[in-house]
Tab-separated table of C-alpha atoms and ligand atoms in Angstrom:
chain	number	residue	atom	x	y	z
W	751	MET	CA	-63.990	118.723	64.229
W	752	THR	CA	-61.752	116.004	64.932
W	753	THR	CA	-58.366	116.480	63.299
W	754	HIS	CA	-55.380	113.837	62.683
W	755	THR	CA	-52.952	113.606	65.419
W	756	GLY	CA	-51.503	110.429	64.851
W	757	THR	CA	-47.483	110.297	64.783
W	758	SER	CA	-46.862	106.817	63.688
W	759	ALA	CA	-46.666	105.353	60.146
W	760	GLU	CA	-46.810	101.725	61.460
W	761	PRO	CA	-49.932	99.868	60.215
W	762	GLY	CA	-50.388	98.139	63.563
W	763	ASN	CA	-51.290	101.515	65.118
W	764	ARG	CA	-53.583	102.464	62.310
W	765	ARG	CA	-57.212	101.702	62.534
W	766	ILE	CA	-59.252	101.301	59.221
W	767	LEU	CA	-62.970	101.273	58.969
W	768	LEU	CA	-64.141	99.351	55.948
W	769	VAL	CA	-67.481	99.984	55.094
W	770	GLU	CA	-68.807	97.239	52.546
W	771	ASP	CA	-72.249	95.593	52.306
W	772	GLU	CA	-70.940	92.508	50.037
W	773	LYS	CA	-69.712	90.171	52.546
W	774	THR	CA	-67.381	88.383	50.350
W	775	ILE	CA	-65.585	91.630	49.311
W	776	ALA	CA	-65.800	92.805	52.678
W	777	ASP	CA	-63.943	89.472	54.016
W	778	VAL	CA	-61.369	89.535	51.281
W	779	VAL	CA	-60.264	93.152	51.877
W	780	ARG	CA	-60.326	92.779	55.627
W	781	ASP	CA	-58.070	89.869	55.320
W	782	TYR	CA	-55.605	91.843	53.157
W	783	LEU	CA	-55.637	94.879	55.691
W	784	VAL	CA	-55.178	92.497	58.665
W	785	LYS	CA	-52.476	90.887	56.860
W	786	ALA	CA	-50.902	94.511	56.348
W	787	GLU	CA	-51.202	94.708	60.149
W	788	PHE	CA	-53.977	97.249	60.214
W	789	GLN	CA	-56.669	97.209	62.737
W	790	VAL	CA	-60.073	96.676	60.806
W	791	ASP	CA	-63.578	97.500	61.881
W	792	VAL	CA	-66.243	96.492	59.143
W	793	ALA	CA	-69.696	98.188	58.852
W	794	GLY	CA	-72.187	96.580	56.257
W	795	ASP	CA	-74.371	99.675	55.946
W	796	GLY	CA	-74.080	103.502	56.028
W	797	PHE	CA	-75.725	104.180	59.577
W	798	THR	CA	-73.373	101.471	61.053
W	799	ALA	CA	-70.452	103.106	59.426
W	800	LEU	CA	-71.442	106.672	61.036
W	801	GLU	CA	-71.670	105.106	64.424
W	802	LEU	CA	-68.424	103.117	64.208
W	803	ALA	CA	-66.682	106.131	62.621
W	804	ALA	CA	-67.723	108.159	65.860
W	805	SER	CA	-67.063	105.508	68.412
W	806	ARG	CA	-63.646	104.081	66.950
W	807	GLN	CA	-62.048	107.217	65.429
W	808	PRO	CA	-60.567	105.413	62.525
W	809	ASP	CA	-57.461	106.839	60.779
W	810	LEU	CA	-58.882	105.969	57.520
W	811	VAL	CA	-62.265	105.024	56.055
W	812	ILE	CA	-62.692	102.815	53.038
W	813	LEU	CA	-66.235	103.530	51.785
W	814	ASP	CA	-68.322	101.727	49.206
W	815	ARG	CA	-70.209	104.020	47.061
W	816	MET	CA	-73.412	101.595	46.832
W	817	LEU	CA	-74.720	100.744	50.199
W	818	PRO	CA	-78.259	99.839	51.338
W	819	GLY	CA	-80.194	102.643	53.125
W	820	LEU	CA	-77.747	105.430	53.225
W	821	ASP	CA	-75.429	105.391	50.223
W	822	GLY	CA	-71.670	105.877	50.373
W	823	VAL	CA	-71.772	109.621	49.114
W	824	GLU	CA	-74.132	110.678	51.763
W	825	VAL	CA	-72.294	108.877	54.509
W	826	CYS	CA	-69.038	110.706	53.156
W	827	ARG	CA	-70.935	114.072	53.487
W	828	ARG	CA	-72.022	113.299	56.886
W	829	LEU	CA	-68.646	112.099	57.969
W	830	ARG	CA	-67.245	115.426	56.545
W	831	GLN	CA	-69.426	117.593	58.908
W	832	THR	CA	-67.679	116.236	61.844
W	833	MET	CA	-64.276	114.558	60.961
W	834	SER	CA	-61.275	115.132	58.917
W	835	VAL	CA	-60.569	111.573	58.542
W	836	PRO	CA	-59.227	110.376	54.928
W	837	VAL	CA	-61.682	108.600	52.913
W	838	ILE	CA	-61.154	106.341	50.009
W	839	MET	CA	-64.236	105.896	47.906
W	840	VAL	CA	-64.976	102.416	46.242
W	841	THR	CA	-67.042	103.014	43.264
W	842	ALA	CA	-68.921	100.095	41.362
W	843	LEU	CA	-70.178	102.250	38.408
W	844	GLY	CA	-66.896	103.569	37.359
W	845	THR	CA	-68.389	106.562	35.386
W	846	GLU	CA	-66.715	109.781	35.675
W	847	ASP	CA	-69.784	111.541	37.111
W	848	ASP	CA	-69.843	108.981	39.957
W	849	ARG	CA	-66.128	109.472	40.720
W	850	ILE	CA	-66.451	113.271	40.839
W	851	LEU	CA	-69.467	113.131	43.042
W	852	GLY	CA	-67.503	111.144	45.520
W	853	LEU	CA	-64.583	113.683	45.400
W	854	GLU	CA	-67.087	116.646	45.684
W	855	MET	CA	-68.420	115.146	48.756
W	856	GLY	CA	-64.995	115.119	50.387
W	857	ALA	CA	-63.239	111.719	49.494
W	858	ASP	CA	-59.512	111.806	49.284
W	859	ASP	CA	-59.120	109.151	46.796
W	860	TYR	CA	-61.186	106.438	45.087
W	861	VAL	CA	-60.771	103.080	43.606
W	862	THR	CA	-63.057	101.499	41.083
W	863	LYS	CA	-64.504	97.907	41.363
W	864	PRO	CA	-63.400	95.482	40.396
W	865	PHE	CA	-60.054	96.329	42.226
W	866	SER	CA	-57.057	94.456	43.375
W	867	PRO	CA	-56.942	94.327	47.157
W	868	ARG	CA	-53.225	94.590	47.054
W	869	GLU	CA	-53.605	97.837	45.201
W	870	LEU	CA	-56.260	99.046	47.675
W	871	VAL	CA	-53.708	98.367	50.518
W	872	LEU	CA	-51.179	100.458	48.848
W	873	ARG	CA	-53.439	103.184	48.081
W	874	VAL	CA	-54.327	103.091	51.820
W	875	LYS	CA	-50.839	103.318	52.801
W	876	SER	CA	-50.093	106.213	50.497
W	877	VAL	CA	-53.184	108.263	52.068
W	878	LEU	CA	-52.057	107.580	55.500
W	879	ARG	CA	-48.442	108.386	54.897
W	880	ARG	CA	-49.775	111.817	53.817
W	881	SER	CA	-52.260	112.096	56.711
W	882	ILE	CA	-49.836	111.653	59.597
W	883	LYS	CA	-47.629	114.309	61.168
W	884	GLU	CA	-44.109	114.317	60.226
W	885	PHE	CA	-41.498	113.990	62.818
W	886	THR	CA	-39.531	116.807	61.387
W	887	PRO	CA	-42.253	118.943	59.900
W	888	GLU	CA	-41.697	121.752	57.395
W	889	PRO	CA	-42.141	125.307	58.835
W	890	PRO	CA	-45.187	126.958	58.527
W	891	VAL	CA	-45.888	129.076	55.518
W	892	GLU	CA	-47.871	132.454	55.114
W	893	VAL	CA	-49.161	133.913	51.889
W	894	ALA	CA	-51.974	136.264	51.105
W	895	GLY	CA	-53.601	135.956	54.488
W	896	LEU	CA	-53.404	132.185	54.416
W	897	HIS	CA	-51.426	130.583	57.266
W	898	LEU	CA	-50.636	126.869	56.745
W	899	ASP	CA	-48.888	125.042	59.416
W	900	PRO	CA	-47.615	121.288	58.325
W	901	ALA	CA	-46.796	120.297	61.864
W	902	SER	CA	-50.509	120.538	63.090
W	903	ARG	CA	-51.828	120.164	59.497
W	904	THR	CA	-53.923	123.131	60.092
W	905	VAL	CA	-54.780	126.145	57.769
W	906	THR	CA	-56.019	129.482	58.715
W	907	HIS	CA	-57.500	132.414	56.510
W	908	ARG	CA	-57.131	135.674	58.473
W	909	ARG	CA	-56.931	133.529	61.656
W	910	VAL	CA	-60.254	131.699	60.901
W	911	PRO	CA	-59.605	128.007	60.832
W	912	LEU	CA	-60.386	126.285	57.495
W	913	ALA	CA	-61.689	122.546	57.268
W	914	LEU	CA	-59.641	120.758	54.649
W	915	THR	CA	-59.351	117.216	53.620
W	916	VAL	CA	-55.839	115.399	53.466
W	917	ARG	CA	-55.525	115.940	49.808
W	918	GLU	CA	-56.807	119.346	49.876
W	919	PHE	CA	-54.148	120.129	52.488
W	920	ASP	CA	-51.545	118.644	50.508
W	921	LEU	CA	-52.511	120.314	47.338
W	922	LEU	CA	-52.613	123.736	48.946
W	923	ALA	CA	-49.310	123.127	50.813
W	924	PHE	CA	-47.569	122.114	47.587
W	925	LEU	CA	-48.756	125.162	45.664
W	926	MET	CA	-48.315	127.760	48.548
W	927	ARG	CA	-44.664	126.770	48.796
W	928	ARG	CA	-44.158	127.276	45.240
W	929	PRO	CA	-45.968	130.698	44.549
W	930	ASN	CA	-46.387	131.966	40.945
W	931	GLN	CA	-45.258	128.950	39.481
W	932	VAL	CA	-47.489	126.915	37.062
W	933	PHE	CA	-48.218	123.406	37.333
W	934	SER	CA	-50.263	120.929	34.786
W	935	ARG	CA	-52.662	118.680	36.310
W	936	GLU	CA	-50.389	115.908	35.332
W	937	GLU	CA	-47.543	117.364	37.387
W	938	LEU	CA	-49.880	117.893	40.501
W	939	ILE	CA	-51.315	114.489	40.244
W	940	LYS	CA	-47.910	113.171	40.283
W	941	ALA	CA	-46.406	115.453	43.179
W	942	VAL	CA	-49.399	115.623	45.457
W	943	TRP	CA	-51.127	112.220	44.923
W	944	GLY	CA	-47.912	110.332	44.089
W	945	TRP	CA	-49.822	108.830	41.049
W	946	ASP	CA	-47.788	107.965	37.794
W	947	PHE	CA	-51.247	107.959	35.918
W	948	GLY	CA	-54.845	108.713	37.137
W	949	ASP	CA	-58.053	110.795	36.515
W	950	LEU	CA	-57.034	114.310	36.178
W	951	SER	CA	-60.465	115.608	36.847
W	952	THR	CA	-59.380	114.366	40.538
W	953	VAL	CA	-57.333	117.536	40.409
W	954	THR	CA	-59.879	119.772	38.894
W	955	VAL	CA	-62.250	118.808	41.571
W	956	HIS	CA	-59.919	119.456	44.325
W	957	VAL	CA	-58.964	122.796	43.061
W	958	ARG	CA	-62.659	123.692	42.878
W	959	ARG	CA	-63.110	122.774	46.575
W	960	LEU	CA	-60.212	124.511	47.728
W	961	ARG	CA	-61.310	127.709	45.943
W	962	GLU	CA	-64.686	127.277	47.663
W	963	LYS	CA	-62.734	127.348	50.983
W	964	ILE	CA	-59.863	129.915	50.344
W	965	GLU	CA	-61.453	132.507	47.929
W	966	ALA	CA	-63.498	135.359	48.522
W	967	ASN	CA	-65.375	134.700	45.146
W	968	PRO	CA	-64.626	131.101	43.997
W	969	THR	CA	-65.937	131.894	40.647
W	970	LYS	CA	-63.249	134.683	40.331
W	971	PRO	CA	-60.269	133.161	42.052
W	972	GLU	CA	-57.578	135.494	42.946
W	973	LEU	CA	-55.242	133.025	44.854
W	974	LEU	CA	-55.593	129.727	43.012
W	975	LYS	CA	-55.341	130.916	39.350
W	976	THR	CA	-56.307	128.862	36.226
W	977	VAL	CA	-53.456	129.456	33.730
W	978	TRP	CA	-55.602	128.435	30.601
W	979	GLY	CA	-54.568	125.597	28.716
W	980	VAL	CA	-51.626	124.838	31.143
W	981	GLY	CA	-52.758	124.303	34.748
W	982	TYR	CA	-52.822	126.228	38.005
W	983	ARG	CA	-50.841	128.607	39.847
W	984	PHE	CA	-50.936	129.837	43.420
W	985	ASP	CA	-50.603	133.761	42.972
W	986	ALA	CA	-48.813	135.480	45.673
W	987	LYS	CA	-48.960	138.932	43.928
W	988	GLN	CA	-52.150	139.815	45.470
W	989	ALA	CA	-50.733	139.159	48.932
W	990	ASP	CA	-52.230	141.120	51.820
W	991	THR	CA	-54.183	143.448	49.620
W	992	ASP	CA	-57.635	143.429	51.025
W	993	ASP	CA	-61.110	143.357	49.600
W	994	VAL	CA	-60.279	145.766	46.886
W	995	ARG	CA	-58.603	142.948	44.887
W	996	LEU	CA	-62.285	141.831	44.029
W	997	ASP	CA	-62.361	144.865	41.789
W	998	SER	CA	-59.155	144.196	39.948
W	999	GLY	CA	-60.691	142.761	36.973
W	1000	GLU	CA	-58.479	139.711	37.148
W	1001	GLY	CA	-59.759	136.206	37.206
W	1002	VAL	CA	-60.979	135.923	33.832
W	1003	HIS	CA	-59.193	132.730	33.458
W	1004	GLY	CA	-61.179	131.097	36.122
W	1005	ARG	CA	-63.315	128.980	33.726
W	1006	GLN	CA	-62.455	125.276	34.118
A	946	LIG	CA1	-72.022	97.859	47.708
């Protein structure tokens, strides 16, 4: 698993892999990214994208959903098996199912075609800001067997390393630092994603993915609880009790 070790937010030091088969769109987006002083590699199909991702080690991937051969969702899934690189999915269909599928496969963010290249560059900068190490990182936090270290952007559960995407890490860090407080999806999308508005199912999907990684039984979550009709809460009351917590009869709010 390749993790992010960059230390600079300067675009000139950041390499973007742009995966787009429509040449006119690829040219326009590449020009905007180059103007913003990013280094840009372009792939016109999924297999080239995987090759370039491996050889160039980009800091972020912009991934078109509809590609010839290997589509964007499959590229994202394969990337996720070996890299933690942030992925912004570009979807042409704009249906909720399509966006959620991208997020399920490990995309950190998405934009819908037609999009403004300027907005895409802002999204890229926003995701990168969150994926780089801070110069003065916050101290590690440990709750309920989970150890989260902002300096290395790593999470372990009972000393077993977990592979989290950029946004999954940010969401978990936000909630672990505020145990037992309830946050609505609107509050989380503002605080964690930095969006003033956005598709709230983004939060739902990330919560579900986090649960699959941190919960003993993701369908009966003991840590990342749903507070029905309100939002989510990281529950620290269960801290360090062991497997018996599965029998506590809690978690009836797990439905989403
Ligand atoms: Ca396409």
